[in-house]
XYZ file of C-alpha atoms in Angstrom:
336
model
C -39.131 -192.678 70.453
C -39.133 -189.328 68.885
C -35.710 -187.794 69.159
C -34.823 -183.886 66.678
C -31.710 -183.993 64.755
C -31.578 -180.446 64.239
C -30.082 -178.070 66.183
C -32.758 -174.920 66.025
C -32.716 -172.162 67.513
C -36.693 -170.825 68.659
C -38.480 -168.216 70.125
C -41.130 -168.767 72.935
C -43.596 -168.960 70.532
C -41.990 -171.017 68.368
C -41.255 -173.534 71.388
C -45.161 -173.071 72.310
C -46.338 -174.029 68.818
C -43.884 -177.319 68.742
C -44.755 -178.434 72.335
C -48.420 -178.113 71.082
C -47.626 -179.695 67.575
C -46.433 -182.650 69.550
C -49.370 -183.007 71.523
C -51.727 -182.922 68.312
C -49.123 -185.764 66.825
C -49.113 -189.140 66.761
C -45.830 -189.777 68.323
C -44.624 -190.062 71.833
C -41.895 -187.980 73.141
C -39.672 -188.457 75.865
C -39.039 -185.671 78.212
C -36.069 -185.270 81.119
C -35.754 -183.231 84.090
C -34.068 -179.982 83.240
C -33.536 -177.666 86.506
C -30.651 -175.259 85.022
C -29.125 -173.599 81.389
C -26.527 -176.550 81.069
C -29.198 -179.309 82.333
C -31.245 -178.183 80.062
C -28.361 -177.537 77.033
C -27.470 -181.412 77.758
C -31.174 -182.461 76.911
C -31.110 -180.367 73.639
C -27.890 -181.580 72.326
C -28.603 -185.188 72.767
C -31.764 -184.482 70.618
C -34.494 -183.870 73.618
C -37.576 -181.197 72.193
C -39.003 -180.989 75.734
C -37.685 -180.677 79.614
C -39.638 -180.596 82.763
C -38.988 -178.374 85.408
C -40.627 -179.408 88.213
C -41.442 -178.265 91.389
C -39.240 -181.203 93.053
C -36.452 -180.005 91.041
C -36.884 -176.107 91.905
C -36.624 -176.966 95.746
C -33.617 -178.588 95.207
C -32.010 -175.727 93.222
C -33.041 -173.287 95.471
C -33.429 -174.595 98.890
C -31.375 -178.054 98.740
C -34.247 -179.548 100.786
C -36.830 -181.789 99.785
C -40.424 -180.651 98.159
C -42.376 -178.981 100.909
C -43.759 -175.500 98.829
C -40.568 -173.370 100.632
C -39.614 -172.269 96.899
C -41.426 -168.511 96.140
C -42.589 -167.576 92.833
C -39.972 -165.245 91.754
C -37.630 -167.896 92.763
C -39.110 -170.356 90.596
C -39.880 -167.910 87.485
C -36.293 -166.523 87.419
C -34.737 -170.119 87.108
C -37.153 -170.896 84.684
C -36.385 -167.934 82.429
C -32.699 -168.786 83.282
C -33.267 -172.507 81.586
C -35.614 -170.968 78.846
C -33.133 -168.548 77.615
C -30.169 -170.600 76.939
C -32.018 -173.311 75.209
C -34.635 -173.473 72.988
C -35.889 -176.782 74.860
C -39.940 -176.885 75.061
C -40.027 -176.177 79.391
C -42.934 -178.016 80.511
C -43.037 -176.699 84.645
C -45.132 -179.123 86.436
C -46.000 -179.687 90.067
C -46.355 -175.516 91.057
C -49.268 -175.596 93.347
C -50.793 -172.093 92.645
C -48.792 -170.065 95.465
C -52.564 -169.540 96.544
C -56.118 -169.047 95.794
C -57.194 -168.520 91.789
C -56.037 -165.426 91.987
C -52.800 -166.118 92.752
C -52.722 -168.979 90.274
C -53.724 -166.178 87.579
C -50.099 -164.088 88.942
C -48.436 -167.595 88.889
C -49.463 -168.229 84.890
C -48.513 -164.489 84.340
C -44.562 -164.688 85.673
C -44.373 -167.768 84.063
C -45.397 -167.250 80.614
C -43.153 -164.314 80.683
C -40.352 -166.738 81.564
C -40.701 -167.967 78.469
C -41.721 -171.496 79.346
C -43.738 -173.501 77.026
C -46.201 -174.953 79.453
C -47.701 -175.029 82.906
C -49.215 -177.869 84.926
C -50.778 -176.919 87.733
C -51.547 -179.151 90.762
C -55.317 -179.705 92.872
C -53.250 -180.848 95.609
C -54.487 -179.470 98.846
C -50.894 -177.003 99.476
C -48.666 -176.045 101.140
C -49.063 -178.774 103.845
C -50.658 -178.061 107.049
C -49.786 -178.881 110.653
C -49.935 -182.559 111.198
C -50.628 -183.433 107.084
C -47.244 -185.017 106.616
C -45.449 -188.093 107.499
C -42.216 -188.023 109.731
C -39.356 -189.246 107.989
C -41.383 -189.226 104.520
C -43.513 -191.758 103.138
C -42.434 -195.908 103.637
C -40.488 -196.905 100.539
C -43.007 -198.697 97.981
C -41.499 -201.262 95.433
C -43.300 -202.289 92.347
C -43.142 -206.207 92.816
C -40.985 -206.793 90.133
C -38.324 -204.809 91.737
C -35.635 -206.478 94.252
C -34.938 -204.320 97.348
C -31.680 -204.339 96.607
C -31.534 -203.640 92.795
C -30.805 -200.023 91.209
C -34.518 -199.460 90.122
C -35.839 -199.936 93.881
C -32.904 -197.485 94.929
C -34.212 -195.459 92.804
C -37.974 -195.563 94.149
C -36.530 -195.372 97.569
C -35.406 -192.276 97.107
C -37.958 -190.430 94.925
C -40.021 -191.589 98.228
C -37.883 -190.020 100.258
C -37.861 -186.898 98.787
C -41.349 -186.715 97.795
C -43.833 -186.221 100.800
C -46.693 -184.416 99.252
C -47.973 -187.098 96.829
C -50.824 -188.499 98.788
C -51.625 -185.209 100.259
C -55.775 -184.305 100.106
C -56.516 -183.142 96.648
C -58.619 -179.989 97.055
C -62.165 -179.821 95.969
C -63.157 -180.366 92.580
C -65.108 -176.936 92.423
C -62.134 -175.315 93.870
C -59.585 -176.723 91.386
C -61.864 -176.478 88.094
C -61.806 -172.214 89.046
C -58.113 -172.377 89.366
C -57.476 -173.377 85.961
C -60.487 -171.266 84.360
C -58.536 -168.759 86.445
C -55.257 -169.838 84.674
C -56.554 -169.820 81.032
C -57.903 -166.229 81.607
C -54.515 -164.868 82.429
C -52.763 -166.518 79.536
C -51.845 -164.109 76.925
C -49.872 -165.775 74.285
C -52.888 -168.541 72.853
C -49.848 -170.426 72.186
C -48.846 -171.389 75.755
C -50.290 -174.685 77.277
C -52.104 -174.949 80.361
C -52.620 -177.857 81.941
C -53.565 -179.936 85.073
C -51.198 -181.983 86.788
C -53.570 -184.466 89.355
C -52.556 -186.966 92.007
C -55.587 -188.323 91.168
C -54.436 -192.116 91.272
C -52.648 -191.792 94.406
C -55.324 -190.521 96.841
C -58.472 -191.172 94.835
C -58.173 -194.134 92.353
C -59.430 -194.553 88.764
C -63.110 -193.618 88.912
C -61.785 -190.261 91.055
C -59.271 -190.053 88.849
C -61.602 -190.348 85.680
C -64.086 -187.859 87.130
C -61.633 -185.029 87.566
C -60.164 -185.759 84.528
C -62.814 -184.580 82.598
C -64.023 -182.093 84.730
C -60.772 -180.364 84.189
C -61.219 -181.109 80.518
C -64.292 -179.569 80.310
C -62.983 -176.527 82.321
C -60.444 -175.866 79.273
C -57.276 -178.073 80.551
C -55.445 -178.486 77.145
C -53.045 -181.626 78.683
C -53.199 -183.576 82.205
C -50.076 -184.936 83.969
C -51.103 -187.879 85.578
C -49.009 -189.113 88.621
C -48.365 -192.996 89.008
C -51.099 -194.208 87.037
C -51.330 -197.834 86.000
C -51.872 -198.722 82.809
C -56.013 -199.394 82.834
C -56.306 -195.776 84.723
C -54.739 -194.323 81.402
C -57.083 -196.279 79.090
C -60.034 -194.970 81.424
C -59.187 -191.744 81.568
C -58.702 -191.262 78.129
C -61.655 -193.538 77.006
C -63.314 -190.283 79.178
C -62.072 -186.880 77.956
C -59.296 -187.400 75.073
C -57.650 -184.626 76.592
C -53.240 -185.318 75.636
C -52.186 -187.312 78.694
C -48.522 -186.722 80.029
C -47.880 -189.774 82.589
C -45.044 -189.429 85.119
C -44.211 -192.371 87.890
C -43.935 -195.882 87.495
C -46.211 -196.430 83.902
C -42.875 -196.470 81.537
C -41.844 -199.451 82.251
C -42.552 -203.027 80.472
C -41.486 -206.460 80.356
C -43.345 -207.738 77.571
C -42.722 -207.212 73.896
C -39.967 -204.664 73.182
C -42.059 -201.617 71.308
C -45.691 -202.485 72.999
C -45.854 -200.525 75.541
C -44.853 -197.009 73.213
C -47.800 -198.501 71.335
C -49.926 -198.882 74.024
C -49.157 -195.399 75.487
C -50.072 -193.451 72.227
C -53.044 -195.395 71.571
C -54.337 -193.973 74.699
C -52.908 -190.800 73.772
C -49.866 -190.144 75.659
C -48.012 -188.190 73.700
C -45.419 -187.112 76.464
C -44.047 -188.881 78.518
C -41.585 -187.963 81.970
C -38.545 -189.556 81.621
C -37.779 -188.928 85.201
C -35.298 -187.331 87.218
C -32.707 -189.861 87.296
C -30.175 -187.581 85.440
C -30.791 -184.916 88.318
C -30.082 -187.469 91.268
C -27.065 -189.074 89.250
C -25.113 -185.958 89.118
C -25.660 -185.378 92.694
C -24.220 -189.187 92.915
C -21.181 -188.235 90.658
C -20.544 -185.080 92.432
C -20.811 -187.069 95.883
C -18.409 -190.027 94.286
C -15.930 -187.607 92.575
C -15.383 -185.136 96.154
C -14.833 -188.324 98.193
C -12.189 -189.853 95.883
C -10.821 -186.427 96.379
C -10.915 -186.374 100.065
C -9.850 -189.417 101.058
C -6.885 -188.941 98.092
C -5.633 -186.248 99.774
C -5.402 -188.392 103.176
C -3.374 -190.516 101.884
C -1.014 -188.163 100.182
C -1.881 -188.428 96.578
C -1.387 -185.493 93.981
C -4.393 -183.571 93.066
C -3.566 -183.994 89.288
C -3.578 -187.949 90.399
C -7.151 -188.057 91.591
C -9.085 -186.023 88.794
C -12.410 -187.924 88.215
C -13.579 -188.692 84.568
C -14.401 -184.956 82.207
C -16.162 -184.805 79.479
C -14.380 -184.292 76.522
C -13.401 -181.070 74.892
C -15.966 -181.089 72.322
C -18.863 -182.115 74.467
C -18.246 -179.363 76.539
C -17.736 -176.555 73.671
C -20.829 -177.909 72.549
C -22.961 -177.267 75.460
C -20.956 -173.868 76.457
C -21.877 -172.819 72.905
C -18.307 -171.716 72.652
C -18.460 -171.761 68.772
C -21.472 -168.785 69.727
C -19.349 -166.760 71.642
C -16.292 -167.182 69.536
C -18.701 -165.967 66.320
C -19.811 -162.820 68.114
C -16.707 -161.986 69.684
C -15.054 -162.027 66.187
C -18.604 -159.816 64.910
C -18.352 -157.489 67.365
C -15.581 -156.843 68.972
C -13.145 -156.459 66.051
């Protein structure tokens, strides 16, 4: 696992050039879910080069709900230029679903590129949903069958199921989707940023769908594909096909066998990023949760406030990610 040492501070450019460096390498990096500046300063301290943003992670920022395409444009590009600016994290925003036709894609790649993300995959899911395309009450919870129902790792599943509805939604047609990101590599303007497809591919159509659209979105110019719960022969299949940089999210990063084979395994078949999930998003909602309820029911029974103070981080974590050392510098520059 590739982790940087160095605290650097980068342009977009610069962050473009790395995120692309890293696909070209030979290692495979890990990436968390960033969804604000101090999400996003937490993944760079602890030695993260790249975040995703995802679409998931922008509903629940903006709306609180679930993922069902309620989040606008401007709402997504102004938290993405909010996370870009106070990090030099490579943003990787996944999941958008074009906010229309190509043409709207093209004004989607625009906003976003000026946000100063590093790059965009976009979906050929058949969005937003239409009436009577989704599932009441969500999708039924799906367990890999090495997971208890009970353990952490199926909680876990449970509720990225719950909060995910659009997965096996109809992927649109492959003519369609192949002149949405022709569309989005003609409104790039820095050469620099990365566009790439993001594909449910595995979920609604299997590997041979998946394998056909894969390199028909190669061929159209896609510079990286985000592949959504694929197993681990779909990866070798798909990039047997179009050796196009392969970002997996869902289920593949996971193994029981021999510690270190299954990095192996994932760059041979050139992963070279890899999701790392969104665990850290749905943990702080957790803490948050566990911290206001001690509070609450503290208070019932007559406890001090100063008694029932959860857990902080300590004073130099916190200065760290504040950048406090920053401000203190410029204050001192230029305002004395």
């Amino acid at each position: 696992m590739r982790i940087n040492t160095k605290e650097t501070i980068m342009n977009a450019t610069e962050r473009r050039k790395r995120f692309r460096a890293i696909l070209a390498g030979d290692e495979l990096v890990y990436a968390p879910h960033v969804w604000d500046p101090v999400s996003a300063r937490v993944a760079e301290d602890l030695g993260f080069e790249v975040g995703v943003f995802s679409a998931h992670a922008a509903e629940w920022m903006v709306t609180g709900g679930i993922e069902m395409c309620r989040v606008t444009l401007t709402e997504l590009a102004e938290q993405a230029r909010r996370i870009c600016r106070a990090s030099s994290i490579s943003v990787l925003v996944t999941g958008p679903f074009g906010f229309g036709n190509a043409l709207n894609v093209m004004r989607a790649v625009e906003e976003l590129e000026n946000a100063g993300i590093s790059a965009l995959g976009i979906e050929d899911t058949a969005l937003p949903l239409t009436f009577g395309s989704v599932m009441e009450g969500g999708q039924k919870p799906v367990y890999d069958a090495d997971l208890k129902a009970d353990s952490d790792a199926a909680k876990a599943v449970d509720v990225f199921r719950l909060i995910n509805r659009i997965d096996d939604q109809p992927m649109l047609p492959l003519e369609e989707a192949i002149g949405r990101y022709r569309a989005a590599l003609a409104a790039r303007q820095d050469p620099s940023f990365v566009i790439g497809a993001r594909s449910n591919m595995f979920v609604v159509g299997g590997t041979q769908e998946a394998v056909r659209r894969a390199t028909a979105y190669a061929k159209a110019g896609a510079e990286a594909i985000w592949l959504t719960s694929p197993t681990r022969e779909g990866i070798e299949a798909v990039h047997q096909a179009t050796k196009v940089p392969l970002i997996p999210g869902g289920g593949i990063l996971k193994d029981t066998t021999i510690p270190g084979s299954h990095e192996k395994f994932l760059i041979t078949n050139g992963v070279r990023i890899a999701s790392a999930g969104g665990a850290n998003f749905t943990t702080t909602v957790k803490a948050n949760y566990d911290a206001l309820l001690a509070l609450r029911d503290g208070l019932r029974a007559g406890k001090s406030i100063d008694a029932l103070r959860p857990p902080v981080p300590s004073v130099e974590i916190m200065a760290r990610i504040m950048r406090v050392s920053q401000d203190d510098e410029w204050i001192k520059k230029f305002m004395n």
